[in-house]
Amino acid sequence: MTQTNGKAAQSMRKQLWLMFVICTGMGGAIGAIGSTTPWLAVCVALAGAPALWWLAGHCLRPLQELTTTVASRQPQETTPLRHTPAVELEPIVRALNVQWQQQRDALEQQQRFIAEASHQLRTPLAVLKTQVQGVTSGELPATDTLPKMLRTLDRATDLANQLLSQAKVEQKVRHAQWSLVDMHQLASEVLVEFAPLIARKRLEVSLDAEPVRLKSDSWLIGELLRNLLANAIRQSAAGASLGVVIRQLPDEMELLVWDNAGGLDEAVRERLFQPFESASGGTGVGLGLSICKQIAVSMHATLDLYNRIQQGAVVGVDAVVRWPLPEHASPQGSAIPARSMPHVALSEATLRMPA
Amino acid sequence: MNVLLVENDLDLVDALGRVLASRGFKPVCCADGHEALAWMRKRNFDAVILDLSLPGLDGLDVLQRMRDLGLRLPVLVVTARASIGERVTGLTLGADDYLTKPFDTEELVARLRALMRRSQGIEDFRCGHLQLDMNQGLFLRSGRPLDIAPRESAMLRALITKPGRPVSKDDLYQAIFGDDASHQSDAIDLLAHRLRKRLAGSGAALLTMRGIGYLLVDELGHGSKDPA
């Protein structure tokens, strides 16, 4: 890579040097002749102009060739350029190829997502159709099947909501509205939103939040917290406890959603951030954590899942989001590695280890 | 109970119309905003169920024109648009309540009835076997007066009038002690502890949301639907 760049630069320097020598030589000759015989200087200049014109054209031809090649490509064409018109254009061709490779990867990822989403969305619809036809034909008992149909509908609804959320997140990440977000207030509002669900499962919920303000997009952070909280609530048994902790550390801000719903297998931990992956036995549609990851990455934040150990046993999961401070991050960034931080004491001396 | 159902999905109109009719309502169905306004001008309805995505005239425009015409009947907005912005716009323009599709028919009927009672000036707050009699200002448990201390009653009143929503400790303090700042902040926790004992077996339970406030839960399962 560096070697090729060196070659290209060397070749470009040669061409520029040649043009410089010719121009300087001609300029000097015209100047010398012009001082004694002006008409001769004009003749020399007129005779030299085509040579210079030809030389400039010769130097610029590879660039014109590349321009024509790129301009003639279809918008959706992402195959790499195999032929480089001149050695000095290699860095440009390489940069274009990298750009097209990224575009190709993004398209493939989008196509995989659409294929998976279609499958995921059609499955509950197929189940529903089978159930309805079974009931109408009398092959399935209505009293047993109708409640199952409601559960199937809920599954399809959850999926539709998450697909819409995913689409909105993608749009918001590109056009985030940055402002100072009061994290305590935001967390309170999200918890109030979940009150009916919390009440239904009789969960013991707590919010421990320091007065932290973070420069970010309030909708995106809200969506991140909603998804983490929805996961924790879904995994928790009736009457269990869960909570949200927000605190400012020396150079980071930490948002932690904890539950007491058992831990995660090491084998599934990283996979959970992939679309349509859910923990074994999970009832979710498997988009929540991938949405969370996407939001976190867009904010230069990190998202990790840890098993929480108490008295030698795994008791629950901590979902931890960390933002680097000072908050001058902008969207479209990439995640940065966060330092390992000590765990907040939730109820007793607690250890945290990667799940 | 005359209800105008404004919805352009015929399958939903058919199913919901039947459900409403079986619950004692007399639904009139229409699928267009202009038609809905025409119906409201020529007949008295007790409530309107209004979809926002309508052909011809958008549901929010129907709402705006209704209020401009001085029509004050309660409106329950039912829509697939679920963003907070639209919810706020709908309520600002005069919707009385808001349900997101797909909804639970039980919840729709319960909310519709609550809207109609409220519009008739009947404030009726229930939770489990408890009921707040607004006229006499006392609590009934299964129809009988509940034996409860004044401060506990003030706390319970603050909670039962905010169904499905947690009430912050600050708001509870204000409701119980008013501007008297001489009480300790843990006075609310002590009252909550006493109220919990008082509510045992009433079908209503007091849930603590530490850092948020307290939430009164209907244990008989009349809660509202989960957030999307």
XYZ file of C-alpha atoms in Angstrom:
583
model
C 0.000 0.000 0.000
C 2.641 2.519 1.095
C 4.940 1.256 -1.663
C 2.262 1.837 -4.308
C 1.522 5.291 -2.943
C 5.235 6.025 -3.116
C 5.364 4.897 -6.767
C 2.360 7.022 -7.666
C 3.824 10.073 -5.982
C 7.194 9.487 -7.651
C 5.584 9.182 -11.084
C 3.549 12.341 -10.511
C 6.655 14.222 -9.376
C 8.469 13.135 -12.615
C 5.661 14.457 -14.813
C 5.438 17.739 -12.924
C 9.218 18.111 -13.045
C 9.229 17.549 -16.834
C 6.523 20.184 -17.337
C 8.397 22.566 -15.060
C 11.666 22.096 -17.004
C 9.981 22.598 -20.397
C 8.020 25.655 -19.248
C 11.073 27.186 -17.585
C 13.257 26.450 -20.653
C 10.727 27.936 -23.024
C 10.092 30.916 -20.769
C 13.861 31.542 -20.527
C 14.353 31.162 -24.299
C 11.412 33.447 -25.104
C 12.672 35.991 -22.578
C 16.235 35.919 -23.968
C 15.131 36.119 -27.592
C 12.382 38.644 -26.840
C 14.848 41.157 -25.422
C 16.652 41.415 -28.802
C 14.191 40.197 -31.455
C 10.585 40.291 -30.224
C 9.089 38.835 -33.451
C 11.343 35.764 -33.038
C 10.163 35.339 -29.445
C 6.551 35.352 -30.645
C 7.380 32.677 -33.236
C 9.095 30.510 -30.603
C 6.117 30.918 -28.265
C 3.643 30.017 -31.029
C 5.731 26.979 -32.014
C 6.087 25.843 -28.372
C 2.426 26.233 -27.454
C 1.217 23.077 -29.275
C 4.048 21.103 -27.661
C 2.912 22.293 -24.250
C -0.733 21.609 -25.172
C 0.163 18.087 -26.234
C 2.184 17.530 -23.061
C -0.670 18.721 -20.814
C -3.131 16.496 -22.716
C -0.767 13.557 -22.405
C -0.458 14.078 -18.646
C -4.214 14.489 -18.143
C -5.326 11.622 -20.411
C -5.339 8.936 -17.647
C -7.444 11.236 -15.463
C -9.918 11.798 -18.319
C -10.027 8.046 -18.925
C -10.790 7.393 -15.258
C -13.460 10.127 -15.233
C -15.169 8.560 -18.265
C -15.019 5.084 -16.710
C -16.543 6.231 -13.395
C -19.182 8.410 -15.109
C -20.319 5.550 -17.370
C -21.017 3.196 -14.415
C -24.595 2.525 -13.299
C -25.516 3.993 -9.856
C -25.968 0.511 -8.354
C -22.697 -0.840 -9.844
C -20.221 -1.602 -7.060
C -17.697 -3.946 -8.704
C -14.090 -2.809 -8.139
C -12.059 -1.192 -10.948
C -9.442 -3.718 -12.101
C -7.603 -1.413 -14.507
C -5.738 1.691 -13.394
C -5.040 4.139 -16.294
C -1.804 5.426 -14.744
C 0.322 4.585 -11.740
C -0.227 8.059 -10.216
C -4.012 7.440 -10.126
C -3.726 4.222 -8.093
C -4.556 5.870 -4.699
C -7.747 7.356 -6.182
C -8.787 4.037 -7.754
C -8.059 2.235 -4.487
C -10.144 4.751 -2.501
C -13.013 4.351 -4.986
C -12.794 0.554 -4.687
C -12.898 0.763 -0.881
C -15.961 3.039 -1.113
C -17.732 0.601 -3.482
C -16.815 -2.343 -1.270
C -18.445 -0.578 1.707
C -21.498 0.198 -0.420
C -21.659 -3.473 -1.509
C -21.405 -4.666 2.108
C -24.161 -2.272 3.203
C -26.427 -3.418 0.372
C -25.802 -7.082 1.155
C -26.511 -6.441 4.830
C -29.735 -4.638 3.902
C -30.796 -7.489 1.603
C -30.078 -10.060 4.339
C -32.092 -7.961 6.808
C -35.055 -7.671 4.405
C -34.983 -11.401 3.693
C -34.865 -12.187 7.414
C -37.553 -9.600 8.207
C -39.819 -11.027 5.502
C -39.378 -14.492 6.945
C -39.958 -13.292 10.499
C -43.067 -11.319 9.519
C -44.561 -14.006 7.279
C -44.135 -16.742 9.878
C -46.680 -15.413 12.417
C -49.028 -14.562 9.535
C -48.766 -18.138 8.272
C -49.399 -19.433 11.789
C -52.411 -17.127 12.108
C -53.848 -18.234 8.780
C -53.455 -21.894 9.736
C -55.114 -21.261 13.078
C -58.064 -19.393 11.509
C -58.563 -22.062 8.848
C -58.330 -24.757 11.512
C -61.035 -23.080 13.592
C -63.347 -22.340 10.645
C -63.083 -25.930 9.374
C -63.720 -27.291 12.850
C -60.374 -29.123 12.982
C -59.112 -26.935 15.831
C -61.157 -26.172 18.947
C -61.949 -22.439 19.094
C -61.598 -22.221 22.872
C -57.966 -23.430 22.737
C -56.978 -21.769 19.479
C -58.316 -18.234 19.917
C -56.012 -17.341 22.865
C -53.097 -18.758 20.847
C -54.131 -16.552 17.922
C -53.980 -13.522 20.201
C -50.422 -14.472 21.223
C -49.468 -14.892 17.551
C -50.914 -11.453 16.812
C -48.966 -9.929 19.690
C -45.791 -11.481 18.267
C -46.463 -10.021 14.824
C -47.291 -6.644 16.376
C -44.055 -6.603 18.391
C -42.105 -7.422 15.261
C -43.828 -4.719 13.193
C -43.153 -2.176 15.947
C -39.498 -3.144 16.142
C -39.049 -3.033 12.376
C -40.550 0.460 12.360
C -38.330 1.416 15.272
C -35.282 0.103 13.391
C -36.204 2.186 10.345
C -36.728 5.286 12.466
C -33.429 4.747 14.280
C -31.570 4.549 10.950
C -33.180 7.807 9.877
C -32.568 9.512 13.242
C -28.928 8.433 13.382
C -28.381 10.305 10.109
C -30.333 13.371 11.247
C -29.929 13.421 15.024
C -31.071 16.558 16.863
C -28.404 17.264 19.423
C -29.276 18.966 22.682
C -28.447 18.663 26.370
C -30.538 15.742 27.623
C -31.472 15.549 31.307
C -30.855 11.830 31.856
C -32.755 11.635 35.156
C -35.866 13.170 33.632
C -35.628 10.999 30.533
C -35.286 7.804 32.576
C -38.253 8.842 34.775
C -40.431 9.421 31.689
C -39.505 6.057 30.175
C -40.217 4.235 33.452
C -43.596 5.995 33.728
C -44.330 4.851 30.159
C -43.698 1.257 31.243
C -45.828 1.609 34.400
C -48.737 -0.554 33.102
C -46.366 -3.399 32.257
C -44.487 -2.997 35.559
C -47.818 -3.027 37.411
C -49.010 -6.111 35.566
C -45.920 -8.100 36.581
C -45.799 -6.465 40.059
C -42.130 -5.662 39.536
C -40.067 -3.793 42.119
C -38.488 -1.037 40.092
C -35.925 1.512 41.167
C -34.265 4.487 39.556
C -30.915 5.654 40.946
C -29.895 8.626 38.857
C -27.342 11.328 39.417
C -28.212 14.719 37.905
C -26.389 14.126 34.630
C -26.890 16.014 31.379
C -25.583 14.490 28.175
C -25.258 16.189 24.794
C -27.160 13.807 22.569
C -30.453 13.103 20.799
C -33.201 12.570 23.385
C -35.320 10.328 21.135
C -32.388 8.009 20.396
C -31.382 7.712 24.063
C -35.039 7.158 24.986
C -35.303 4.372 22.396
C -32.090 2.805 23.695
C -33.411 2.817 27.271
C -36.867 1.585 26.185
C -35.368 -1.439 24.450
C -33.049 -2.321 27.354
C -35.896 -1.916 29.835
C -38.314 -3.935 27.692
C -35.750 -6.766 27.624
C -35.254 -6.653 31.404
C -39.029 -6.636 32.027
C -39.646 -9.452 29.548
C -36.999 -11.653 31.160
C -38.133 -10.951 34.741
C -40.505 -13.177 36.641
C -43.539 -11.659 38.374
C -42.554 -9.827 41.559
C -38.851 -9.646 40.614
C -36.775 -6.516 40.974
C -35.007 -4.501 38.304
C -33.682 -1.001 37.981
C -31.931 1.772 36.140
C -28.737 3.436 37.343
C -27.319 6.620 35.826
C -24.043 8.014 37.059
C -21.181 10.210 35.965
C -17.692 8.759 36.218
C -14.428 10.731 35.866
C -14.378 10.531 32.066
C -17.510 8.591 31.193
C -21.234 8.620 31.728
C -22.806 5.268 32.532
C -26.343 4.043 32.031
C -27.024 0.648 33.560
C -30.197 -1.431 33.331
C -30.093 -4.377 35.712
C -32.378 -7.309 36.349
C -32.480 -10.390 38.550
C -33.616 -12.758 35.815
C -30.602 -15.094 35.678
C -27.643 -14.741 33.344
C -26.632 -15.233 29.752
C -24.628 -18.015 28.119
C -21.246 -16.925 26.790
C -22.172 -18.586 23.476
C -25.143 -16.277 22.852
C -23.832 -13.038 24.358
C -22.236 -11.519 21.247
C -24.844 -13.041 18.944
C -27.602 -11.170 20.781
C -26.515 -7.940 19.110
C -27.284 -9.438 15.676
C -30.754 -8.770 14.224
C -33.382 -11.463 14.918
C -31.282 -13.205 17.555
C -32.807 -13.792 20.961
C -31.662 -15.687 24.029
C -32.733 -19.303 24.210
C -36.234 -19.471 25.550
C -36.611 -15.728 24.967
C -39.946 -14.412 23.790
C -38.607 -11.313 22.051
C -38.369 -10.881 18.299
C -34.623 -10.278 18.545
C -34.279 -6.753 17.212
C -34.104 -4.776 20.459
C -30.426 -5.281 21.235
C -29.310 -4.785 17.635
C -31.188 -1.460 17.651
C -29.494 -0.578 20.962
C -26.072 -1.409 19.540
C -26.741 0.708 16.452
C -27.764 3.679 18.614
C -24.781 3.270 20.953
C -22.283 3.100 18.075
C -23.820 6.205 16.481
C -23.106 8.095 19.728
C -19.524 6.853 20.211
C -20.857 4.858 23.169
C -20.252 1.227 24.072
C -22.896 -1.333 24.996
C -21.989 -4.456 26.931
C -23.917 -7.212 28.669
C -22.513 -8.653 31.890
C -23.618 -11.443 34.153
C -23.916 -10.179 37.731
C -22.469 -12.477 40.334
C -23.674 -12.461 43.928
C -22.411 -14.953 46.485
C -20.833 -17.030 43.735
C -24.007 -17.377 41.669
C -25.166 -15.580 38.530
C -28.292 -13.665 39.540
C -28.986 -11.367 36.624
C -27.775 -9.320 33.697
C -26.382 -5.793 33.653
C -26.746 -3.970 30.357
C -24.194 -1.162 30.490
C -23.944 1.794 28.112
C -20.977 4.139 28.490
C -20.525 7.501 26.804
C -17.099 9.125 26.727
C -16.960 12.617 28.287
C -16.682 15.494 27.454
C -19.700 15.065 25.237
C -18.470 16.354 21.897
C -19.272 13.223 19.965
C -21.304 13.543 16.806
C -23.390 10.959 14.970
C -21.894 8.411 12.577
C -18.933 7.746 14.843
C -17.621 4.385 15.800
C -17.550 2.777 19.183
C -14.477 3.415 21.260
C -13.185 0.938 23.808
C -14.287 1.862 27.314
C -12.168 1.345 30.385
C -13.405 -1.285 32.764
C -15.273 0.402 35.597
C -16.081 -0.846 39.067
C -19.653 -1.988 39.503
C -22.203 0.118 41.306
C -23.232 -1.539 44.539
C -26.819 -2.562 43.940
C -27.640 -4.476 47.069
C -24.486 -6.028 48.388
C -20.867 -6.576 47.408
C -21.185 -7.446 43.737
C -18.780 -8.705 41.130
C -19.220 -8.312 37.435
C -17.734 -10.448 34.757
C -18.391 -10.764 31.048
C -21.243 -13.201 30.555
C -75.307 5.387 23.877
C -74.860 6.728 20.358
C -71.314 6.415 19.098
C -69.940 7.655 15.789
C -67.226 5.316 14.504
C -65.040 7.073 11.907
C -62.771 4.475 10.306
C -61.997 3.679 6.680
C -60.966 0.036 7.102
C -64.186 -1.848 6.420
C -63.082 -5.051 8.158
C -62.256 -3.116 11.321
C -65.546 -1.184 11.090
C -67.454 -4.449 10.741
C -65.745 -6.171 13.682
C -65.667 -3.141 15.988
C -69.251 -2.176 15.114
C -70.440 -5.642 16.169
C -68.419 -5.537 19.402
C -69.826 -2.099 20.289
C -73.391 -3.184 19.458
C -73.028 -6.271 21.658
C -71.890 -4.006 24.547
C -75.014 -1.853 24.377
C -73.710 0.965 22.159
C -75.522 2.174 19.052
C -72.718 2.704 16.560
C -73.032 4.723 13.363
C -70.132 4.003 11.013
C -68.601 6.206 8.354
C -65.320 6.064 6.458
C -64.705 9.661 5.489
C -63.869 12.872 7.352
C -66.423 15.077 5.557
C -69.134 12.474 6.101
C -68.232 12.313 9.788
C -68.686 16.078 10.181
C -72.030 15.858 8.343
C -73.211 13.141 10.748
C -72.161 15.197 13.769
C -74.142 18.210 12.520
C -77.386 16.278 12.077
C -77.340 13.879 15.037
C -76.349 14.012 18.715
C -73.700 11.489 19.616
C -72.409 10.616 23.065
C -68.865 10.008 21.780
C -66.760 9.687 18.644
C -64.176 7.029 17.850
C -61.929 8.698 15.296
C -59.185 7.245 13.117
C -56.517 9.764 12.058
C -55.707 8.389 8.583
C -58.868 9.121 6.656
C -59.440 9.760 2.964
C -60.578 13.251 2.027
C -60.175 14.970 5.355
C -57.501 13.877 7.820
C -58.603 12.868 11.308
C -56.693 15.737 12.940
C -58.510 18.167 10.586
C -61.858 16.600 11.532
C -60.942 17.116 15.191
C -59.945 20.738 14.576
C -63.163 21.512 12.651
C -65.325 19.765 15.251
C -63.929 21.955 18.000
C -64.171 25.052 15.774
C -67.872 24.251 15.262
C -68.309 24.116 19.021
C -68.932 20.351 19.121
C -67.733 19.345 22.586
C -68.562 15.621 22.549
C -65.755 13.323 23.762
C -63.375 11.962 21.128
C -61.341 8.792 21.417
C -58.621 8.844 18.767
C -57.674 5.414 17.430
C -54.710 5.326 15.097
C -51.710 3.432 13.827
C -49.623 6.611 14.106
C -47.970 6.202 17.449
C -45.378 8.925 17.697
C -45.411 11.111 20.768
C -45.590 14.210 18.569
C -48.865 13.124 17.005
C -50.235 12.025 20.356
C -49.553 15.481 21.758
C -50.999 17.151 18.634
C -54.141 15.031 18.881
C -54.654 15.852 22.537
C -53.827 19.527 21.966
C -56.457 19.722 19.231
C -59.069 18.398 21.604
C -58.952 14.596 21.601
C -59.926 13.280 25.029
C -58.041 10.025 24.832
C -55.738 8.132 22.502
C -55.364 4.438 21.582
C -52.741 2.964 19.276
C -53.541 0.194 16.797
C -53.645 -2.708 17.277
C -55.682 -2.168 20.436
C -57.444 -4.367 22.932
C -61.232 -4.145 22.448
C -61.797 -4.470 26.212
C -59.590 -1.453 26.759
C -61.327 0.526 24.015
C -64.762 -0.136 25.532
C -63.504 0.710 29.050
C -61.971 3.978 27.894
C -65.031 4.885 25.850
C -67.279 4.372 28.866
C -64.938 6.403 31.074
C -64.972 9.249 28.526
C -68.750 9.249 28.353
C -69.108 9.243 32.133
C -66.655 12.108 32.425
C -68.448 14.142 29.756
C -71.680 13.702 31.728
C -69.976 15.066 34.807
C -69.824 11.669 36.512
C -66.307 11.373 37.898
C -65.959 7.707 38.708
C -62.628 6.383 39.924
C -62.341 2.674 40.687
C -59.503 0.303 41.463
C -60.188 -3.308 42.408
C -63.132 -3.292 44.826
C -62.434 0.333 45.752
C -64.461 3.259 44.477
C -64.090 6.960 45.145
C -67.468 8.600 45.689
C -66.794 12.126 44.443
C -70.072 13.537 45.769
C -69.430 12.532 49.366
C -65.660 12.537 49.070
C -65.257 9.108 50.642
C -63.971 5.731 49.604
C -66.197 2.690 49.247
C -64.950 -0.860 49.434
C -67.364 -3.304 47.772
C -70.025 -0.626 48.247
C -69.367 -0.032 51.954
C -67.509 2.982 53.380
C -63.800 2.258 53.859
C -62.399 2.907 57.321
C -59.406 5.093 56.520
C -57.538 7.976 58.190
C -57.741 11.435 56.527
C -54.091 11.512 55.412
C -54.272 7.969 54.026
C -57.476 8.984 52.263
C -55.735 12.019 50.721
C -52.908 9.784 49.546
C -55.280 7.183 48.108
C -57.264 9.919 46.358
C -54.123 11.286 44.722
C -53.275 7.779 43.503
C -56.720 6.593 42.342
C -57.316 9.740 40.271
C -54.173 8.972 38.222
C -55.027 5.467 36.973
C -52.098 3.534 35.542
C -49.581 6.276 36.311
C -47.081 6.524 39.155
C -47.438 9.608 41.362
C -44.209 11.236 42.539
C -43.460 11.682 46.240
C -43.477 15.472 45.789
C -46.992 15.381 44.324
C -48.159 13.052 47.091
C -46.659 15.353 49.752
C -48.512 18.314 48.212
C -51.783 16.349 48.090
C -51.491 15.238 51.725
C -49.775 18.097 53.548
C -50.271 21.014 51.131
C -47.801 23.836 51.809
C -46.966 22.583 55.306
C -43.243 21.889 54.988
C -42.748 20.695 58.574
C -43.048 16.986 57.779
C -40.114 14.712 57.017
C -39.860 13.309 53.504
C -40.149 9.770 54.873
C -43.655 10.633 56.129
C -44.892 9.551 52.672
C -43.182 6.171 53.047
C -44.774 5.649 56.474
C -48.205 6.540 55.096
C -47.648 4.209 52.143
C -46.787 1.416 54.571
C -50.035 2.007 56.514
C -52.092 2.328 53.333
C -50.730 -0.990 52.032
C -52.068 -2.756 55.112
C -55.401 -0.949 54.725
C -55.740 -2.074 51.106
C -55.059 -5.773 51.770
C -57.731 -7.866 50.064
C -59.342 -4.867 48.343
C -58.178 -5.801 44.847
C -56.005 -2.673 44.831
C -52.277 -2.797 45.599
C -49.688 -0.110 46.178
C -46.499 -0.585 44.155
C -43.278 1.271 44.971
C -41.247 2.598 42.068
C -38.157 3.760 43.952
C -36.863 7.020 42.551
C -40.155 7.610 40.680
C -43.031 7.403 43.173
C -45.973 5.151 43.991
C -48.382 3.381 41.655
C -51.859 2.038 42.478
C -52.403 -1.310 40.756
C -55.752 -2.907 39.958
C -55.275 -6.553 40.910
C -58.515 -7.567 39.227
C -56.794 -7.105 35.871
C -58.425 -3.930 34.587
C -55.047 -2.477 33.732
C -54.283 -0.778 30.477
C -52.290 -2.270 27.650
C -48.535 -2.525 27.658
C -46.545 0.155 25.947
C -45.547 -0.725 22.406
